[in-house]
Amino acid sequence: MAAEVHNPNFLLTTLDKGISWTRTRSMWPATFGLACCAIEMMATGAAHHDLARFGMEVFRASPRQADLMVVAGRLSQKMAPVLRQVYDQMAEPKWVISMGACASTGGMFNNYALVQGVDEIVPVDVYVPGCPPGPQSLMHGILTLQDKIMAGEIRRSTGLL
Amino acid sequence: MSDTPNNTEGDAQAPMLEPPTGSADGSLDADERRRAHDIWVAGTEEPDWIANATDEGAQELLPRDIDPALQIQRGIAVDDDFIDQPTITEDERQILNMGPQHPATHGVLRLHLELDGETIRRVKPIIGYLHTGMEKTAENLTYMQGGTNVTRMDYLSPLNNELCYSLAVEQLLGVEIPPRAQAIRILMTELNRVASHLIWVATFGMDIGALSMMIYGFRDREAILAFFEKVTGLRMNHNYIRPGGVAADLPEGWEEDIDGIFDIVGSGLDDYEDLLNRNPIFLDRTRGVGVLTPEEAQAYGVTGPAARASGVNFDLRKAFPYSGIEQYEFDVPLGKHGDTLDRYLVRMEEMRQSLRIVQQVLETMPPGDYRTDDRKVTPPPRKRIDESMEALIHHFKLFTEGFKAPAGEVYQAVESPRGELGMHLVSKGGSKPWRLHARTPSFAIVQALPVMLTDQIVPDVIATLASLDPVLGDVDR
């Protein structure tokens, strides 16, 4: 990331990389626990798996203070407008992880009640497979998202900034 | 009960359906069919009620009769002396909407609270935000596959759901389960009860401000989940208990794993009680909060720890024993006051009693097969499939078509960590259930919220709701 010059107290990098790095290291998820996956999401944040290692243990109840929405669980037709509203309330830049089979595709419930994948409602950055995904899977999804942010530009083509 | 305001009226705006008229030969035309069955027949004009089919009317508390004093003030009634009326309070009321996206509603419950200052006057729970259509999905799955569906209902006690469903199917089939399979079932469901109550103590502590409980509860639960993962292959949603027995025998060395769980959870429980039982903040937040009387508990169908904290001595493991649980010794803890503190104490004691059952299962685990030898339900052993064409065909048929259950209907209930979990299964003779209805304990608990919360204050909503431990997947299915 940084090139060292003669004085070791200086770091040189591009603005893109610097901003992306700060974004990845303090990414705060909004609590959007819906079903079984929410329990695994809580377990990921708790002591044994310790999500704090990646700078993201602060689950925010207020979407205004969150960067990342982990859609954890099955999304019913009745809940879909609420999901979209919470997403709209989050400040840019924002990201979405679709956690579990139900959130990604509707899972085993191909019926009248469920939205068949949250990507019909909000843009999804990372899909985490599993039913429910274990804490390791969720962490892998989060690290994948961090890599994606680091590799991308700071201006997202879809967002305002 | 008598002085409690009626909070549950409303939602009375469902469209009235006209009775089907039909033509002389009994057949209905498309429009009549739509009205008769509340469906939209393809090719016909879009009915005007299509958007209202699932909503519950205006999602707000219905207006009560306006106070006479306020009527005067608004000019509805005329009285010259209105300035001296001392009881004008209606305009001080405000409606607070809590949920469905709220960190303390344990999922996606939505509550309308009518507040008078900080005092709650009326409560209306609104459910359905996690409705998954599981009862419908069950009709499309064979009896063998059905476990995958029901295990996701109450996702904190998946094994109890599977046990209830399997017992119902077995009752329909009339098969005998070998004693080892029954003992394994009791072992797993009682451990699941401990795991579920550990999550409860974690979230309960977090909601009322004892944040370290969150860390401890999840830490201890991991010990049980590690055992579940070793036995079933999954941390949650196991599909381990199946009609006819269990999916696999216990692995080598399971006795040592159980001993490890005793060490971790047993000492953990002592620590929690040291931390909480004499903590003045904890006691202030819980004592006398959210009281449910035994009469109210029974009237609303509340079962499980929530009802036993009120003193209702009803535990399905004692009243209607299943899966051989009557051979193990355990006590049913009862509360006296029905408040949040009693619900905490009852659940803590239940964990110890469950561990006591697990200890007895550990000591008396019978040898034998882990599933029934009824070949109509259990697939032939792997070795026979290599030797015999018939066994191969039989195996194939069993997993593609599934076994058929005789026509009839059964109701089977088990004591889940939240109360009476019942499955009503109707068979018309096929390999899939014609109808599955789940009677879930959380549903009754949520309906009883208004009587517990009326005339409490706002912070008590969180404490009461957390102590009741409703799982919204269980409420909405």
XYZ file of C-alpha atoms in Angstrom:
638
model
C 0.000 0.000 0.000
C 2.625 2.505 0.907
C 5.951 3.374 -0.596
C 8.675 4.325 1.780
C 10.729 7.421 1.026
C 13.912 8.638 2.709
C 12.159 9.835 5.837
C 10.520 6.791 7.478
C 7.815 8.960 9.074
C 6.096 9.511 5.716
C 3.720 7.167 3.937
C 2.788 7.691 0.344
C -0.367 6.250 -1.115
C -3.207 7.237 -3.365
C -6.322 8.889 -2.026
C -8.395 5.994 -3.344
C -6.485 3.432 -1.363
C -6.378 5.513 1.775
C -10.097 6.143 1.807
C -10.930 2.557 0.897
C -8.736 1.317 3.707
C -10.453 3.493 6.276
C -13.822 2.378 4.988
C -13.045 -1.297 5.271
C -11.561 -1.079 8.746
C -14.491 0.605 10.427
C -17.468 -0.801 8.635
C -20.504 -0.796 10.891
C -23.300 -3.199 10.087
C -26.961 -2.342 10.575
C -28.895 -4.953 12.483
C -31.227 -6.545 10.044
C -31.727 -9.934 11.605
C -34.763 -11.707 10.248
C -34.586 -15.418 11.010
C -32.174 -18.279 11.679
C -29.266 -16.450 10.038
C -29.654 -13.636 12.557
C -28.708 -16.026 15.341
C -25.566 -17.010 13.465
C -24.864 -13.346 12.816
C -25.132 -12.680 16.561
C -22.899 -15.674 17.241
C -20.361 -14.213 14.812
C -20.346 -10.970 16.735
C -20.123 -12.675 20.140
C -17.087 -13.786 22.063
C -16.228 -17.093 20.458
C -15.931 -15.869 16.876
C -15.293 -12.212 17.666
C -16.103 -10.089 14.657
C -14.368 -7.183 16.400
C -11.116 -8.432 14.884
C -12.256 -6.912 11.582
C -13.404 -3.623 13.052
C -17.086 -4.337 12.656
C -18.502 -5.530 15.936
C -20.615 -2.419 16.431
C -24.014 -3.490 15.158
C -25.994 -0.295 14.770
C -29.688 -0.261 15.386
C -30.001 3.018 13.533
C -29.489 2.727 9.780
C -28.207 6.315 9.692
C -25.047 5.182 11.438
C -24.426 2.043 9.423
C -22.451 1.301 6.282
C -23.334 -2.295 5.734
C -26.602 -4.152 5.792
C -26.346 -7.867 6.453
C -29.704 -9.237 5.347
C -29.781 -12.262 7.619
C -32.709 -14.525 6.933
C -35.794 -15.009 4.851
C -37.511 -11.886 3.594
C -41.292 -12.037 3.464
C -43.396 -9.968 1.103
C -44.661 -8.001 4.076
C -41.155 -7.174 5.281
C -39.799 -6.193 1.856
C -40.873 -2.509 1.965
C -39.309 -2.196 5.412
C -36.027 -3.575 4.110
C -36.013 -1.094 1.266
C -36.808 1.760 3.618
C -33.989 0.844 5.970
C -31.642 0.612 3.002
C -32.710 4.023 1.749
C -32.095 5.513 5.186
C -28.487 4.355 5.265
C -25.932 6.966 4.290
C -23.753 6.481 1.219
C -21.439 4.686 0.696
C -23.288 1.538 1.695
C -23.042 -2.139 0.994
C -25.299 -5.168 1.305
C -24.426 -8.726 2.185
C -27.100 -11.297 1.447
C -26.633 -13.922 4.130
C -27.960 -17.412 3.595
C -29.922 -19.279 0.964
C -33.272 -17.627 1.725
C -31.952 -14.098 1.400
C -30.040 -14.961 -1.764
C -32.603 -17.001 -3.679
C -35.594 -17.766 -1.481
C -33.926 -21.009 -0.432
C -36.169 -23.980 0.104
C -39.270 -21.813 0.433
C -40.420 -21.328 -3.128
C -43.900 -20.145 -2.254
C -46.282 -17.219 -2.090
C -44.882 -15.690 1.069
C -41.217 -15.041 0.424
C -39.311 -12.649 -1.800
C -37.180 -14.928 -3.956
C -33.901 -13.188 -3.283
C -33.305 -9.763 -1.733
C -31.567 -8.611 -4.911
C -35.058 -7.932 -6.190
C -35.271 -5.168 -3.580
C -31.742 -3.865 -2.948
C -28.417 -4.184 -4.796
C -26.356 -6.971 -3.229
C -22.559 -6.933 -3.109
C -21.741 -10.331 -1.616
C -23.835 -13.476 -1.373
C -22.985 -15.827 1.495
C -24.184 -19.391 0.889
C -25.386 -21.763 3.576
C -28.523 -22.535 5.534
C -27.620 -20.916 7.810
C -24.034 -19.937 6.954
C -21.724 -20.601 9.872
C -19.790 -17.761 11.441
C -16.760 -18.699 9.366
C -18.785 -18.349 6.166
C -20.094 -14.956 7.205
C -16.586 -13.798 8.059
C -15.402 -14.980 4.668
C -18.180 -12.982 3.070
C -17.186 -9.899 5.034
C -13.532 -10.280 4.098
C -14.565 -10.730 0.471
C -16.481 -7.476 0.693
C -13.451 -5.750 2.198
C -11.326 -7.005 -0.690
C -13.951 -5.762 -3.098
C -13.945 -2.306 -1.535
C -10.153 -2.171 -1.585
C -10.059 -3.167 -5.248
C -12.774 -0.758 -6.346
C -12.902 2.984 -6.748
C -14.119 5.262 -3.982
C -16.883 6.613 -6.193
C -19.477 4.007 -6.866
C -21.201 4.259 -10.215
C -24.606 3.456 -8.751
C -24.561 5.683 -5.689
C -24.458 9.411 -5.147
C -20.924 9.201 -3.764
C -58.824 -9.313 33.308
C -62.007 -7.366 33.970
C -60.512 -3.909 34.056
C -58.166 -4.550 31.164
C -59.139 -2.549 28.089
C -59.890 -4.605 25.020
C -56.787 -4.222 22.915
C -57.367 -6.934 20.425
C -60.363 -5.663 18.542
C -59.736 -4.217 15.134
C -58.640 -5.992 11.979
C -62.311 -6.444 11.278
C -62.060 -5.149 7.776
C -61.572 -8.393 5.893
C -63.744 -8.414 2.805
C -66.972 -10.294 3.287
C -67.284 -13.013 0.714
C -70.574 -13.713 -0.847
C -71.643 -17.328 -0.695
C -71.192 -19.210 -3.954
C -74.370 -19.380 -5.943
C -73.446 -21.577 -8.874
C -75.501 -22.723 -11.793
C -78.017 -25.531 -11.822
C -75.475 -28.274 -12.426
C -73.350 -27.104 -9.535
C -70.483 -25.651 -11.598
C -69.388 -22.096 -11.059
C -68.367 -19.604 -13.676
C -65.005 -17.865 -13.361
C -66.283 -14.817 -11.544
C -68.217 -16.843 -8.997
C -65.293 -19.129 -8.487
C -63.125 -16.144 -7.692
C -65.560 -14.830 -5.149
C -66.238 -18.213 -3.652
C -62.602 -19.075 -3.042
C -61.079 -15.627 -2.762
C -58.805 -16.215 -5.715
C -57.942 -14.315 -8.843
C -58.704 -16.535 -11.819
C -56.268 -16.047 -14.692
C -57.772 -14.260 -17.667
C -60.374 -12.337 -15.687
C -60.230 -8.716 -14.735
C -58.035 -7.845 -11.781
C -60.235 -7.723 -8.701
C -60.143 -4.588 -6.603
C -59.334 -6.444 -3.405
C -56.130 -7.981 -4.692
C -53.938 -5.502 -2.829
C -55.935 -5.922 0.347
C -55.834 -9.678 0.477
C -53.197 -9.894 3.154
C -53.272 -6.575 4.938
C -54.935 -6.103 8.248
C -56.717 -2.880 7.564
C -55.439 0.411 8.818
C -52.442 -0.526 10.898
C -53.203 1.651 13.807
C -55.114 1.446 17.031
C -58.789 2.012 16.513
C -60.132 5.232 18.003
C -61.856 4.718 21.269
C -64.951 6.682 22.256
C -63.906 10.264 22.579
C -63.853 11.650 26.065
C -66.897 13.894 26.675
C -64.645 16.690 27.777
C -62.688 16.466 24.545
C -65.884 16.334 22.511
C -66.799 19.644 23.982
C -63.407 21.094 23.281
C -63.471 19.979 19.670
C -66.897 21.466 19.214
C -68.673 18.148 18.694
C -70.792 18.749 21.741
C -71.657 22.146 23.082
C -71.234 23.102 26.682
C -70.509 26.509 28.044
C -68.458 25.277 30.980
C -65.776 23.417 29.028
C -62.948 25.564 30.312
C -63.331 24.135 33.810
C -63.281 20.468 32.749
C -60.389 18.901 34.654
C -60.147 15.518 32.893
C -58.955 16.379 29.406
C -56.337 13.722 28.764
C -56.996 12.258 25.324
C -54.868 14.753 23.470
C -51.893 13.833 25.657
C -51.874 10.328 24.206
C -49.322 9.493 21.585
C -48.809 6.420 19.472
C -45.347 4.906 19.425
C -44.492 2.435 16.738
C -41.907 -0.144 17.832
C -40.497 -2.402 15.194
C -40.477 -4.316 12.946
C -36.833 -3.330 12.610
C -35.871 -2.884 16.234
C -32.965 -4.458 18.113
C -35.033 -5.505 21.133
C -38.039 -7.111 19.480
C -36.163 -10.382 18.906
C -36.835 -10.461 15.234
C -39.489 -8.623 13.341
C -42.311 -8.075 15.801
C -44.108 -4.757 15.530
C -45.889 -3.165 18.464
C -48.198 -0.194 18.525
C -47.984 1.429 21.929
C -50.415 4.090 23.021
C -48.598 6.183 25.578
C -49.843 8.511 28.245
C -46.612 10.209 29.170
C -44.415 7.195 29.763
C -47.248 4.926 30.800
C -48.546 2.451 28.275
C -52.303 2.489 27.944
C -52.857 0.180 25.006
C -50.744 -2.270 23.039
C -51.364 -3.879 19.688
C -48.928 -6.485 18.411
C -48.691 -6.779 14.642
C -47.241 -10.008 13.352
C -46.635 -11.568 9.971
C -43.365 -9.900 9.033
C -41.651 -13.278 8.924
C -44.483 -15.257 7.402
C -42.776 -17.958 5.388
C -45.680 -20.112 4.264
C -44.235 -23.177 5.970
C -47.569 -24.887 6.502
C -48.132 -24.658 2.750
C -44.598 -25.785 1.966
C -45.138 -28.844 4.159
C -47.861 -29.997 1.792
C -45.349 -30.200 -1.030
C -42.727 -32.224 0.838
C -42.811 -35.946 1.569
C -42.892 -37.105 5.156
C -39.171 -37.810 5.041
C -38.407 -34.338 3.663
C -40.787 -32.550 6.016
C -38.196 -32.322 8.760
C -36.178 -29.817 6.731
C -39.192 -27.558 6.715
C -40.320 -27.713 10.329
C -36.795 -27.397 11.703
C -36.732 -23.813 10.424
C -39.922 -22.780 12.248
C -38.538 -22.137 15.695
C -34.928 -21.728 14.760
C -33.701 -21.676 18.351
C -35.059 -25.153 19.059
C -34.843 -26.979 15.730
C -34.585 -30.419 17.303
C -37.793 -29.987 19.286
C -39.635 -29.102 16.075
C -38.245 -32.162 14.343
C -39.174 -34.363 17.281
C -42.744 -33.079 17.270
C -43.115 -33.619 13.531
C -41.512 -37.056 13.640
C -43.706 -38.184 16.518
C -46.786 -37.035 14.629
C -45.759 -38.934 11.491
C -44.911 -42.024 13.529
C -48.268 -41.861 15.261
C -49.888 -41.779 11.835
C -47.812 -44.714 10.640
C -48.014 -46.655 13.877
C -44.328 -47.624 13.975
C -42.358 -48.500 17.111
C -39.181 -46.598 17.826
C -36.297 -48.519 19.421
C -35.251 -47.385 22.915
C -31.843 -46.117 21.833
C -33.380 -43.802 19.259
C -35.776 -42.512 21.895
C -32.950 -41.877 24.335
C -30.925 -40.063 21.659
C -33.960 -37.909 20.922
C -34.368 -36.956 24.559
C -30.652 -36.255 24.865
C -30.628 -33.955 21.853
C -33.860 -32.104 22.619
C -32.907 -31.462 26.230
C -29.508 -30.156 25.141
C -31.360 -28.008 22.640
C -33.472 -26.644 25.485
C -30.315 -25.618 27.297
C -28.893 -24.017 24.142
C -32.121 -22.122 23.549
C -32.300 -20.888 27.135
C -28.655 -19.811 26.910
C -29.521 -17.614 23.935
C -32.430 -16.350 25.972
C -30.255 -15.424 28.947
C -27.819 -13.719 26.560
C -30.436 -11.572 24.837
C -32.413 -10.977 28.028
C -29.299 -9.712 29.754
C -28.399 -7.535 26.806
C -31.850 -5.995 26.582
C -31.964 -4.913 30.201
C -28.395 -3.664 30.245
C -26.393 -6.613 31.584
C -24.217 -6.656 28.488
C -21.750 -9.251 29.673
C -24.522 -11.861 29.636
C -24.529 -11.549 25.849
C -20.901 -12.634 25.734
C -21.295 -15.430 28.285
C -24.486 -16.909 26.888
C -23.180 -17.214 23.355
C -19.837 -18.523 24.607
C -21.440 -21.397 26.508
C -23.857 -22.148 23.715
C -20.928 -22.759 21.387
C -20.030 -25.822 23.477
C -23.431 -27.358 22.773
C -23.394 -26.309 19.142
C -20.024 -27.973 18.678
C -21.573 -31.206 19.934
C -24.572 -30.762 17.635
C -22.259 -30.161 14.701
C -20.365 -33.332 15.515
C -23.530 -35.415 15.766
C -25.712 -33.921 13.045
C -23.261 -32.136 10.760
C -24.867 -28.737 11.255
C -24.931 -26.048 13.917
C -28.580 -25.218 13.363
C -31.480 -26.558 11.278
C -30.231 -30.091 11.689
C -32.927 -32.371 10.211
C -31.466 -34.999 12.521
C -34.579 -36.444 14.146
C -36.555 -38.054 11.343
C -39.653 -40.193 11.097
C -38.502 -43.648 12.125
C -35.611 -42.686 14.391
C -32.646 -40.380 14.013
C -30.397 -39.759 11.029
C -27.230 -41.301 12.479
C -25.947 -42.898 15.630
C -24.017 -40.845 18.166
C -20.337 -40.540 17.204
C -17.430 -42.159 19.044
C -16.551 -40.426 22.281
C -19.862 -38.627 22.722
C -19.792 -39.322 26.459
C -16.673 -37.176 26.886
C -18.247 -34.390 24.859
C -21.286 -34.380 27.138
C -19.016 -34.264 30.167
C -17.324 -31.227 28.644
C -20.703 -29.558 28.215
C -21.503 -30.225 31.875
C -18.265 -28.539 32.915
C -18.770 -25.446 30.795
C -22.526 -24.898 31.113
C -22.828 -26.079 34.713
C -20.187 -23.689 36.019
C -21.501 -20.986 33.687
C -24.953 -21.155 35.267
C -23.469 -20.659 38.725
C -21.604 -17.615 37.456
C -24.719 -16.065 35.920
C -26.685 -16.483 39.102
C -23.836 -14.911 41.079
C -23.843 -11.978 38.705
C -27.582 -11.424 38.442
C -29.544 -12.809 41.383
C -28.546 -10.151 43.888
C -27.804 -7.370 41.436
C -30.001 -4.440 42.558
C -30.306 -2.961 39.053
C -31.354 -6.308 37.664
C -33.896 -6.837 40.421
C -35.350 -3.352 39.975
C -35.784 -3.904 36.270
C -37.476 -7.277 36.681
C -39.377 -7.535 39.958
C -43.109 -6.949 39.524
C -42.709 -6.132 35.831
C -44.982 -7.607 33.184
C -47.121 -9.663 35.529
C -49.171 -12.467 33.996
C -51.680 -14.096 36.329
C -52.332 -17.842 36.057
C -55.884 -17.184 34.870
C -54.663 -14.893 32.115
C -51.991 -17.369 31.115
C -54.556 -20.110 30.699
C -57.059 -17.837 28.998
C -54.536 -16.812 26.373
C -53.104 -20.297 25.910
C -49.674 -19.341 27.224
C -47.640 -22.441 28.068
C -44.069 -23.276 28.913
C -41.798 -21.282 31.222
C -43.928 -18.145 30.837
C -46.983 -19.927 32.262
C -45.022 -21.888 34.862
C -43.576 -18.636 36.186
C -47.176 -17.676 36.909
C -47.684 -20.902 38.816
C -49.497 -22.941 36.166
C -48.239 -26.444 36.787
C -48.309 -27.713 33.237
C -45.369 -29.372 31.548
C -46.040 -31.675 28.613
C -43.114 -33.840 29.658
C -45.077 -34.683 32.813
C -48.655 -34.325 31.568
C -48.347 -36.158 28.237
C -44.920 -37.839 28.239
C -43.366 -38.571 24.879
C -40.375 -40.482 23.616
C -39.819 -42.249 26.941
C -39.152 -39.115 28.980
C -41.251 -40.492 31.839
C -38.388 -42.793 32.857
C -36.112 -39.897 33.779
C -36.343 -37.966 37.011
C -36.681 -34.228 36.881
C -38.574 -31.442 38.599
C -40.751 -28.770 37.066
C -39.854 -25.368 38.544
C -42.807 -23.098 39.270
C -42.927 -19.388 39.977
C -45.272 -17.511 42.261
C -45.652 -13.992 40.935
C -45.648 -14.371 37.174
C -43.337 -11.403 36.740
C -40.163 -11.036 34.736
C -37.970 -12.083 37.643
C -39.885 -15.330 38.088
C -39.578 -16.101 34.405
C -35.837 -15.631 34.726
C -35.627 -17.903 37.766
C -37.800 -20.597 36.181
C -35.696 -20.697 33.043
C -32.433 -20.870 34.971
C -33.760 -23.826 36.936
C -35.061 -25.472 33.781
C -31.562 -25.485 32.366
C -30.322 -27.345 35.428
C -33.181 -29.823 35.205
C -32.465 -30.418 31.532
C -28.845 -31.096 32.350
C -30.089 -33.517 34.986
C -32.069 -35.405 32.341
C -29.035 -35.420 30.056
C -26.962 -36.871 32.894
C -29.461 -39.709 33.329
C -29.554 -40.383 29.589
C -25.772 -40.515 29.629
C -25.823 -43.127 32.376
C -28.614 -45.284 30.978
C -28.119 -45.048 27.207
C -29.535 -48.342 25.931
C -27.744 -50.297 23.205
C -29.463 -51.170 19.965
C -30.460 -49.601 16.707
C -30.892 -45.876 16.224
C -33.862 -46.260 13.878
C -36.794 -48.565 13.474
C -36.383 -51.800 11.522
C -39.687 -51.243 9.749
C -38.586 -51.507 6.136
C -41.478 -49.374 4.959
C -39.930 -46.388 6.711
C -36.233 -47.139 7.070
C -34.129 -47.675 3.960
C -32.342 -51.045 3.665
C -28.759 -51.154 4.980
C -26.007 -50.201 2.570
C -24.684 -53.732 2.370
C -28.004 -55.169 1.237
C -28.193 -52.684 -1.638
C -25.037 -54.181 -3.155
C -26.399 -57.699 -2.871
C -30.032 -57.389 -3.805
C -31.778 -55.711 -6.714
C -34.989 -55.532 -4.694
C -33.227 -53.665 -1.923
C -31.877 -51.171 -4.464
C -35.327 -50.592 -5.931
C -36.787 -50.279 -2.476
C -34.153 -47.733 -1.490
C -34.789 -45.747 -4.658
C -38.544 -45.759 -4.185
C -38.234 -44.694 -0.584
C -36.207 -41.604 -1.437
C -38.003 -40.553 -4.617
C -41.603 -41.339 -3.807
C -41.430 -41.570 -0.049
C -43.490 -43.838 2.167
C -47.247 -43.515 2.248
C -49.118 -42.862 5.465
C -52.649 -44.108 6.027
C -55.457 -41.570 5.925
C -56.259 -39.946 9.226
C -55.295 -37.056 11.402
C -53.165 -36.760 14.511
C -52.190 -34.087 16.969
C -48.867 -34.425 18.725
C -47.394 -31.952 21.171
C -44.002 -31.690 22.794
C -42.597 -29.295 25.359
C -40.407 -26.950 23.358
C -38.258 -24.400 25.237
C -41.074 -21.893 24.768
C -44.030 -24.091 25.650
C -46.459 -26.436 24.001
C -45.436 -27.022 20.415
C -48.065 -29.050 18.619
C -48.338 -30.395 15.104
C -51.698 -31.265 13.637
C -51.141 -33.526 10.659
C -53.885 -34.542 8.250
C -53.204 -37.355 5.801
C -55.363 -38.433 2.897
C -53.261 -41.494 2.218
C -50.486 -40.074 0.040
C -46.794 -39.727 0.651
C -47.215 -36.068 1.573
C -49.317 -34.515 4.324
C -52.578 -33.051 3.125
C -52.390 -30.376 5.775
C -49.969 -29.491 8.527
C -50.879 -27.013 11.186
C -48.405 -25.993 13.849
C -49.649 -24.782 17.209
C -46.715 -22.709 18.301
C -46.060 -21.413 21.798
C -44.662 -18.024 20.781
C -47.906 -17.164 19.010
C -49.862 -17.418 22.243
C -47.204 -15.461 24.097
C -47.375 -12.542 21.681
C -51.176 -12.455 21.931
C -50.869 -12.138 25.703
C -48.543 -9.124 25.493
C -51.322 -6.509 25.847
C -52.469 -7.800 29.242
C -48.901 -7.865 30.511
C -47.879 -4.452 29.208
C -50.934 -2.314 29.910
C -50.202 0.316 32.568
C -46.509 -0.500 32.599
C -43.864 1.972 31.472
C -41.902 1.939 28.226
C -38.670 0.330 29.492
C -40.774 -2.532 30.855
C -41.803 -3.433 27.309
C -38.224 -4.429 26.577
C -37.782 -6.353 29.829
C -41.110 -8.169 29.502
C -40.687 -9.039 25.857
C -37.161 -10.283 26.434
C -38.214 -12.433 29.392
C -40.981 -14.082 27.350
C -38.560 -15.147 24.624
C -40.864 -15.213 21.611
C -39.239 -16.403 18.409
C -40.809 -14.680 15.459
C -40.166 -17.594 13.159
C -42.308 -19.558 15.569
C -45.046 -16.914 15.616
C -45.357 -16.380 11.889
C -44.200 -19.689 10.433
